[in-house]
Amino acid sequence: MDITDQTVQKIQKFAEKRQEAEQELAKEPLTGTALHVYTRRLDATLQGLQEQVKRQQDELNKACEILIILRELNSLDLIETGTDSWARISQARRAKKAYDSLLKSEDELPATDSVLPSLLAIEETARLVQENKVSVTMTAEQLSVDRERLRVEEANLRDSQSIASGLRERIQRIRNANTRKEEQTPSQVAREQLTLQKKQTKELDRTSASLKVSLDKFIDETLAPMLAAEDLGGPTVGDAFEVSDATLKAGYTAHGKPKKQKEPTETEDGSQQRIDKFMKRNADEAPTNKRDAAAKEIHGLLDAMLEADSYINLERDSASSRFLVRAKVAQFHPRDARRLRLIDFGRSLGN
C-alpha cells in the first residue's frame, strides 16, 4: 500500500510545528498560568490518546474480521459455485468493500497542539542527562585512581633511575679501581690499602668522639634527672621528662609522688652556675647532688662495659642498670642479675 502525498505533507507539517513549539518553549519559561494550561493540555492529550487507543482497537478488531472474511473467500473454490454469476459478483463486492475499508484507514498522528512530542523529548533528554551524570561520576573516580597510580609510577621511576645511576657509577668506580690495580705493583697496592685503612680509622675515631660528646650531653642534661628520680622511688625513666633539682632534693612519697618542698628554691645567679659547671668538669670531684650522682654512675657503667670483654660486676641494683637493659643496650647474666654486659651488635651483623 503506497503512502499518499497528503499523508506525507501532514507528517512534515506536524514536524515543523513541533520544532516551532519547542523553540517557543525554550525562549519563554513556563509561568504559573502557562503551567496550568500545560497541565490541562496534558490531560486532554492523555484522554485523546486513550480514545485513540480504543478507536484503533475497534478498527483492529474490524480489520481482523475482514481478514477472516478474505481468507474464507480465498479458500472458496469459485468453480464449486457453479455458473451462478450473481454469487461471484456478490463475492467480489464483499472483497472490494473489505479492501476499500483497509485503504481508507489512516494512521492517526498527534494533533498540532498535543504535548506528546514534548513529553517524549523531555523523557529522552532526562534519560540522557542521567546517563551523562553517571558517566561523569565514573570518569571522575577513574581519573582519581589513574592520577594516584601515576604518582606512584612516577615515584617508582625516580627510584629506578636513582638506583640505575648509582649502579652505573659504582660499576665505573670498580672498573677504574681494577684498571688502576692492574697497573700498580703489589707494594703500591699495599700502601694504598694502608692509607685507606688509616683514613677510615681516623674517620671512625672522629665519629666515635662526636657520638660520645652527644651521649654525654644527653646523659647530663636529660637522662640523669630521670635516673635519679627512679632511684628515689619516683616515676620510671621516660614517664616524667622534666625533673628539677628541687624535686630530687625533696624526694618522693611511697606512692611515687613528689614531696612538697619546705622552702622555695632560690634562683642561682650566673656566677654560681659557672662555678658549678666548672666544678662538674673535674672527674675526681664528688657529686654535689643526686642528678650528678646518677650521671656519674651511668657514665661509669658505660665506660666499664666498653672496656670489659665480658660481664662486669654491679655494686647494687640501680636505675641506670635497669634503664640500659630496658633500652636493649645491655643485658644481665642469665643466672646472675649482679653481672651486666653490653649487647654484642656486631655479632648479629657478622652472622
Tab-separated table of C-alpha atoms in Angstrom:
chain	number	residue	atom	x	y	z
A	1	MET	CA	0.000	0.000	0.000
A	2	ASP	CA	1.544	3.323	-1.122
A	3	ILE	CA	1.546	6.383	1.156
A	4	THR	CA	-0.336	9.310	-0.328
A	5	ASP	CA	1.203	12.747	-0.753
A	6	GLN	CA	-1.356	14.173	1.625
A	7	THR	CA	-0.138	11.914	4.441
A	8	VAL	CA	3.481	12.914	3.792
A	9	GLN	CA	2.547	16.593	3.884
A	10	LYS	CA	0.716	16.118	7.174
A	11	ILE	CA	3.768	14.460	8.727
A	12	GLN	CA	6.085	17.243	7.505
A	13	LYS	CA	3.711	19.906	8.752
A	14	PHE	CA	3.496	18.198	12.138
A	15	ALA	CA	7.298	18.033	12.421
A	16	GLU	CA	7.640	21.749	11.574
A	17	LYS	CA	5.039	22.757	14.138
A	18	ARG	CA	6.688	20.590	16.780
A	19	GLN	CA	10.037	22.314	16.178
A	20	GLU	CA	8.383	25.736	16.413
A	21	ALA	CA	6.699	24.737	19.676
A	22	GLU	CA	9.990	23.520	21.135
A	23	GLN	CA	11.716	26.790	20.167
A	24	GLU	CA	8.953	28.879	21.755
A	25	LEU	CA	9.108	26.760	24.895
A	26	ALA	CA	12.874	27.302	25.128
A	27	LYS	CA	12.516	31.083	24.712
A	28	GLU	CA	9.676	31.581	27.199
A	29	PRO	CA	9.864	29.661	30.525
A	30	LEU	CA	6.611	28.307	31.895
A	31	THR	CA	4.759	30.562	34.359
A	32	GLY	CA	2.050	29.520	36.781
A	33	THR	CA	-0.734	30.175	34.277
A	34	ALA	CA	1.166	28.535	31.475
A	35	LEU	CA	1.829	25.544	33.683
A	36	HIS	CA	-1.894	25.274	34.444
A	37	VAL	CA	-2.701	25.447	30.720
A	38	TYR	CA	0.040	22.928	30.055
A	39	THR	CA	-1.475	20.561	32.624
A	40	ARG	CA	-4.912	20.844	31.060
A	41	ARG	CA	-3.453	20.208	27.630
A	42	LEU	CA	-1.625	17.228	29.043
A	43	ASP	CA	-4.848	15.817	30.474
A	44	ALA	CA	-6.600	16.413	27.162
A	45	THR	CA	-3.769	14.727	25.313
A	46	LEU	CA	-3.898	11.715	27.611
A	47	GLN	CA	-7.652	11.471	27.166
A	48	GLY	CA	-7.226	11.794	23.411
A	49	LEU	CA	-4.598	9.077	23.428
A	50	GLN	CA	-6.886	6.779	25.387
A	51	GLU	CA	-9.723	7.415	22.931
A	52	GLN	CA	-7.348	6.884	20.024
A	53	VAL	CA	-6.184	3.588	21.508
A	54	LYS	CA	-9.786	2.485	21.936
A	55	ARG	CA	-10.669	3.589	18.401
A	56	GLN	CA	-7.677	1.823	16.895
A	57	GLN	CA	-8.538	-1.266	18.900
A	58	ASP	CA	-12.006	-1.254	17.373
A	59	GLU	CA	-10.530	-0.769	13.913
A	60	LEU	CA	-8.106	-3.598	14.568
A	61	ASN	CA	-10.960	-5.891	15.538
A	62	LYS	CA	-12.835	-4.856	12.414
A	63	ALA	CA	-9.739	-5.466	10.289
A	64	CYS	CA	-9.360	-8.898	11.840
A	65	GLU	CA	-12.939	-9.718	10.901
A	66	ILE	CA	-12.302	-8.515	7.341
A	67	LEU	CA	-9.146	-10.610	7.110
A	68	ILE	CA	-11.086	-13.635	8.269
A	69	ILE	CA	-13.678	-12.987	5.577
A	70	LEU	CA	-10.954	-12.575	2.963
A	71	ARG	CA	-9.350	-15.846	3.993
A	72	GLU	CA	-12.719	-17.550	3.699
A	73	LEU	CA	-13.262	-16.005	0.294
A	74	ASN	CA	-9.835	-17.023	-0.914
A	75	SER	CA	-10.381	-20.528	0.335
A	76	LEU	CA	-13.575	-20.891	-1.646
A	77	ASP	CA	-13.273	-22.586	-4.918
A	78	LEU	CA	-15.018	-20.433	-7.478
A	79	ILE	CA	-15.529	-23.463	-9.641
A	80	GLU	CA	-17.683	-25.018	-6.928
A	81	THR	CA	-20.054	-22.054	-7.079
A	82	GLY	CA	-21.150	-23.285	-10.431
A	83	THR	CA	-22.197	-20.939	-13.115
A	84	ASP	CA	-24.059	-18.590	-10.728
A	85	SER	CA	-22.635	-15.229	-11.820
A	86	TRP	CA	-24.556	-13.324	-9.145
A	87	ALA	CA	-22.799	-15.259	-6.414
A	88	ARG	CA	-19.410	-14.411	-7.905
A	89	ILE	CA	-20.388	-10.730	-8.211
A	90	SER	CA	-21.569	-10.645	-4.601
A	91	GLN	CA	-18.343	-12.264	-3.508
A	92	ALA	CA	-16.254	-9.731	-5.451
A	93	ARG	CA	-18.224	-6.828	-3.994
A	94	ARG	CA	-17.605	-8.005	-0.451
A	95	ALA	CA	-13.895	-8.336	-1.205
A	96	LYS	CA	-13.787	-4.847	-2.738
A	97	LYS	CA	-15.583	-3.399	0.259
A	98	ALA	CA	-13.093	-5.001	2.611
A	99	TYR	CA	-10.105	-3.689	0.624
A	100	ASP	CA	-11.595	-0.198	0.440
A	101	SER	CA	-12.073	-0.189	4.203
A	102	LEU	CA	-8.411	-1.086	4.684
A	103	LEU	CA	-7.230	1.550	2.208
A	104	LYS	CA	-9.270	4.331	3.824
A	105	SER	CA	-7.905	3.651	7.303
A	106	GLU	CA	-5.093	6.103	8.102
A	107	ASP	CA	-2.573	6.225	10.926
A	108	GLU	CA	-3.621	8.924	13.331
A	109	LEU	CA	-0.811	11.225	14.372
A	110	PRO	CA	-0.924	13.548	17.407
A	111	ALA	CA	-2.633	16.861	16.906
A	112	THR	CA	-0.639	20.038	16.388
A	113	ASP	CA	-1.394	21.265	19.920
A	114	SER	CA	-0.507	17.916	21.503
A	115	VAL	CA	2.195	17.834	24.199
A	116	LEU	CA	3.101	14.227	23.429
A	117	PRO	CA	6.196	15.144	21.364
A	118	SER	CA	7.373	17.425	24.166
A	119	LEU	CA	6.850	14.665	26.718
A	120	LEU	CA	8.833	12.219	24.612
A	121	ALA	CA	11.610	14.779	24.124
A	122	ILE	CA	11.720	15.577	27.858
A	123	GLU	CA	11.824	11.892	28.758
A	124	GLU	CA	14.653	11.217	26.293
A	125	THR	CA	16.558	14.305	27.498
A	126	ALA	CA	16.176	13.270	31.141
A	127	ARG	CA	17.464	9.804	30.302
A	128	LEU	CA	20.494	11.218	28.500
A	129	VAL	CA	21.206	13.645	31.358
A	130	GLN	CA	21.070	10.833	33.922
A	131	GLU	CA	23.366	8.653	31.824
A	132	ASN	CA	25.796	11.562	31.432
A	133	LYS	CA	25.812	12.161	35.204
A	134	VAL	CA	26.629	8.520	35.862
A	135	SER	CA	29.319	8.630	33.188
A	136	VAL	CA	30.842	11.802	34.689
A	137	THR	CA	30.916	10.247	38.178
A	138	MET	CA	32.557	7.066	36.926
A	139	THR	CA	35.048	9.083	34.872
A	140	ALA	CA	35.948	11.255	37.882
A	141	GLU	CA	36.536	8.193	40.066
A	142	GLN	CA	38.649	6.535	37.399
A	143	LEU	CA	40.578	9.785	36.891
A	144	SER	CA	41.380	9.962	40.615
A	145	VAL	CA	42.585	6.359	40.584
A	146	ASP	CA	44.666	6.984	37.472
A	147	ARG	CA	46.249	10.098	38.990
A	148	GLU	CA	47.198	8.229	42.159
A	149	ARG	CA	48.636	5.411	40.092
A	150	LEU	CA	50.551	7.961	38.002
A	151	ARG	CA	52.100	9.461	41.147
A	152	VAL	CA	53.142	6.015	42.347
A	153	GLU	CA	54.592	5.113	38.969
A	154	GLU	CA	56.478	8.413	38.787
A	155	ALA	CA	57.954	7.796	42.249
A	156	ASN	CA	58.947	4.268	41.215
A	157	LEU	CA	60.502	5.660	38.044
A	158	ARG	CA	62.557	8.179	40.011
A	159	ASP	CA	63.717	5.456	42.398
A	160	SER	CA	64.625	3.189	39.496
A	161	GLN	CA	66.550	5.966	37.793
A	162	SER	CA	68.425	6.774	41.010
A	163	ILE	CA	69.287	3.104	41.558
A	164	ALA	CA	70.393	2.701	37.952
A	165	SER	CA	72.538	5.841	38.157
A	166	GLY	CA	74.127	4.661	41.411
A	167	LEU	CA	74.840	1.230	39.962
A	168	ARG	CA	76.420	2.730	36.862
A	169	GLU	CA	78.643	4.970	38.971
A	170	ARG	CA	79.646	2.081	41.220
A	171	ILE	CA	80.414	-0.153	38.225
A	172	GLN	CA	82.539	2.607	36.738
A	173	ARG	CA	84.418	3.099	40.017
A	174	ILE	CA	85.069	-0.639	40.280
A	175	ARG	CA	86.313	-0.753	36.712
A	176	ASN	CA	88.588	2.217	37.310
A	177	ALA	CA	89.890	0.660	40.522
A	178	ASN	CA	90.554	-2.657	38.804
A	179	THR	CA	92.340	-0.908	35.960
A	180	ARG	CA	94.433	1.088	38.410
A	181	LYS	CA	95.280	-2.017	40.436
A	182	GLU	CA	96.369	-3.859	37.326
A	183	GLU	CA	98.754	-1.044	36.536
A	184	GLN	CA	100.165	-0.849	40.107
A	185	THR	CA	102.794	-3.004	41.725
A	186	PRO	CA	101.969	-5.052	44.852
A	187	SER	CA	103.818	-2.581	47.061
A	188	GLN	CA	101.792	0.325	45.663
A	189	VAL	CA	98.545	-1.575	46.256
A	190	ALA	CA	99.606	-2.327	49.841
A	191	ARG	CA	100.464	1.320	50.527
A	192	GLU	CA	97.140	2.434	49.057
A	193	GLN	CA	95.212	-0.042	51.205
A	194	LEU	CA	97.169	1.063	54.296
A	195	THR	CA	96.405	4.712	53.571
A	196	LEU	CA	92.724	3.898	53.056
A	197	GLN	CA	92.571	1.940	56.311
A	198	LYS	CA	94.204	4.795	58.235
A	199	LYS	CA	91.722	7.223	56.727
A	200	GLN	CA	88.791	5.003	57.695
A	201	THR	CA	90.185	4.562	61.207
A	202	LYS	CA	90.577	8.314	61.618
A	203	GLU	CA	87.025	8.902	60.383
A	204	LEU	CA	85.723	6.219	62.747
A	205	ASP	CA	87.550	7.803	65.694
A	206	ARG	CA	86.161	11.221	64.805
A	207	THR	CA	82.622	9.862	64.544
A	208	SER	CA	83.003	7.944	67.821
A	209	ALA	CA	84.243	11.063	69.608
A	210	SER	CA	81.308	13.080	68.262
A	211	LEU	CA	78.838	10.402	69.367
A	212	LYS	CA	80.486	10.247	72.803
A	213	VAL	CA	80.080	14.005	73.235
A	214	SER	CA	76.415	13.804	72.191
A	215	LEU	CA	75.821	10.869	74.558
A	216	ASP	CA	77.453	12.677	77.491
A	217	LYS	CA	75.362	15.765	76.790
A	218	PHE	CA	72.166	13.716	76.649
A	219	ILE	CA	73.008	11.948	79.918
A	220	ASP	CA	73.957	15.113	81.813
A	221	GLU	CA	71.051	17.258	80.624
A	222	THR	CA	68.157	14.837	80.127
A	223	LEU	CA	68.726	11.311	81.401
A	224	ALA	CA	70.437	11.921	84.756
A	225	PRO	CA	67.455	13.663	86.470
A	226	MET	CA	65.091	10.852	85.417
A	227	LEU	CA	67.519	8.175	86.666
A	228	ALA	CA	67.864	9.979	89.989
A	229	ALA	CA	64.074	10.235	90.288
A	230	GLU	CA	63.675	6.477	89.698
A	231	ASP	CA	66.371	5.715	92.268
A	232	LEU	CA	64.462	7.826	94.812
A	233	GLY	CA	61.239	5.880	94.230
A	234	GLY	CA	59.771	8.294	91.714
A	235	PRO	CA	58.494	7.694	88.182
A	236	THR	CA	60.266	5.308	85.836
A	237	VAL	CA	62.616	6.800	83.289
A	238	GLY	CA	60.521	8.202	80.460
A	239	ASP	CA	57.340	8.792	82.474
A	240	ALA	CA	58.397	12.291	83.626
A	241	PHE	CA	60.633	14.319	81.310
A	242	GLU	CA	61.057	17.425	83.479
A	243	VAL	CA	62.573	16.688	86.900
A	244	SER	CA	64.129	19.625	88.753
A	245	ASP	CA	66.921	19.515	91.334
A	246	ALA	CA	64.488	20.874	93.920
A	247	THR	CA	62.153	17.924	93.326
A	248	LEU	CA	65.051	15.493	93.677
A	249	LYS	CA	66.152	17.225	96.865
A	250	ALA	CA	62.637	16.992	98.357
A	251	GLY	CA	62.266	13.324	97.367
A	252	TYR	CA	59.198	11.210	96.620
A	253	THR	CA	56.457	9.600	98.678
A	254	ALA	CA	55.839	5.867	98.965
A	255	HIS	CA	53.322	6.208	96.100
A	256	GLY	CA	55.873	7.812	93.780
A	257	LYS	CA	54.510	11.362	94.125
A	258	PRO	CA	56.863	14.349	94.614
A	259	LYS	CA	57.051	15.615	98.184
A	260	LYS	CA	56.221	19.203	98.993
A	261	GLN	CA	59.227	21.494	99.170
A	262	LYS	CA	59.825	23.022	102.562
A	263	GLU	CA	61.424	26.188	101.255
A	264	PRO	CA	61.272	27.775	97.802
A	265	THR	CA	64.365	27.246	95.783
A	266	GLU	CA	66.284	30.453	95.143
A	267	THR	CA	67.429	31.143	91.631
A	268	GLU	CA	71.153	30.841	91.294
A	269	ASP	CA	72.994	33.742	89.747
A	270	GLY	CA	75.210	33.466	86.666
A	271	SER	CA	78.457	33.305	88.585
A	272	GLN	CA	77.242	30.391	90.712
A	273	GLN	CA	76.141	28.485	87.591
A	274	ARG	CA	79.543	29.000	86.005
A	275	ILE	CA	81.232	27.754	89.165
A	276	ASP	CA	79.028	24.628	89.242
A	277	LYS	CA	79.727	23.972	85.591
A	278	PHE	CA	83.452	24.312	86.146
A	279	MET	CA	83.346	22.026	89.162
A	280	LYS	CA	81.399	19.398	87.220
A	281	ARG	CA	84.209	19.078	84.707
A	282	ASN	CA	86.535	17.759	87.393
A	283	ALA	CA	86.177	13.985	87.276
A	284	ASP	CA	87.672	13.492	90.724
A	285	GLU	CA	85.185	15.857	92.347
A	286	ALA	CA	82.427	14.166	94.340
A	287	PRO	CA	78.858	14.749	93.027
A	288	THR	CA	77.127	17.713	94.627
A	289	ASN	CA	73.538	16.468	94.164
A	290	LYS	CA	71.523	13.393	93.184
A	291	ARG	CA	71.416	14.343	89.496
A	292	ASP	CA	75.198	14.492	89.288
A	293	ALA	CA	75.456	11.217	91.192
A	294	ALA	CA	73.141	9.482	88.715
A	295	ALA	CA	75.087	10.925	85.774
A	296	LYS	CA	78.402	9.791	87.253
A	297	GLU	CA	77.017	6.300	87.873
A	298	ILE	CA	75.751	5.697	84.326
A	299	HIS	CA	78.950	7.174	82.861
A	300	GLY	CA	80.927	4.728	84.967
A	301	LEU	CA	78.755	1.793	83.889
A	302	LEU	CA	79.112	2.603	80.198
A	303	ASP	CA	82.882	3.138	80.423
A	304	ALA	CA	83.354	-0.075	82.378
A	305	MET	CA	81.302	-2.146	79.916
A	306	LEU	CA	83.094	-0.623	76.921
A	307	GLU	CA	86.490	-1.544	78.372
A	308	ALA	CA	85.459	-5.010	79.588
A	309	ASP	CA	85.464	-8.029	77.313
A	310	SER	CA	82.674	-9.778	79.189
A	311	TYR	CA	80.391	-9.138	82.155
A	312	ILE	CA	81.081	-6.544	84.867
A	313	ASN	CA	80.027	-6.883	88.489
A	314	LEU	CA	77.399	-4.439	89.753
A	315	GLU	CA	77.758	-2.970	93.216
A	316	ARG	CA	73.988	-2.533	93.553
A	317	ASP	CA	70.723	-2.680	91.642
A	318	SER	CA	70.292	0.837	90.249
A	319	ALA	CA	68.042	2.707	87.873
A	320	SER	CA	70.990	3.090	85.489
A	321	SER	CA	71.474	-0.656	85.030
A	322	ARG	CA	67.732	-1.260	84.670
A	323	PHE	CA	67.429	1.510	82.070
A	324	LEU	CA	70.311	0.110	79.992
A	325	VAL	CA	68.624	-3.301	79.977
A	326	ARG	CA	65.205	-1.841	79.039
A	327	ALA	CA	66.833	0.166	76.247
A	328	LYS	CA	68.330	-3.057	74.802
A	329	VAL	CA	71.838	-1.645	75.272
A	330	ALA	CA	72.981	-4.133	77.912
A	331	GLN	CA	71.850	-7.474	79.298
A	332	PHE	CA	72.083	-9.277	82.624
A	333	HIS	CA	73.771	-12.620	83.056
A	334	PRO	CA	71.183	-15.384	82.596
A	335	ARG	CA	71.937	-16.772	86.074
A	336	ASP	CA	73.284	-13.742	87.947
A	337	ALA	CA	71.485	-10.369	87.861
A	338	ARG	CA	74.514	-8.711	89.527
A	339	ARG	CA	76.532	-9.093	86.337
A	340	LEU	CA	75.989	-6.899	83.284
A	341	ARG	CA	77.483	-6.538	79.799
A	342	LEU	CA	76.857	-4.677	76.550
A	343	ILE	CA	74.885	-6.429	73.831
A	344	ASP	CA	77.210	-7.503	71.017
A	345	PHE	CA	75.538	-5.927	67.986
A	346	GLY	CA	78.448	-6.760	65.715
A	347	ARG	CA	77.993	-10.487	66.238
A	348	SER	CA	74.487	-10.474	64.726
A	349	LEU	CA	75.711	-8.390	61.800
A	350	GLY	CA	78.644	-10.712	61.236
A	351	ASN	CA	76.425	-13.767	61.251
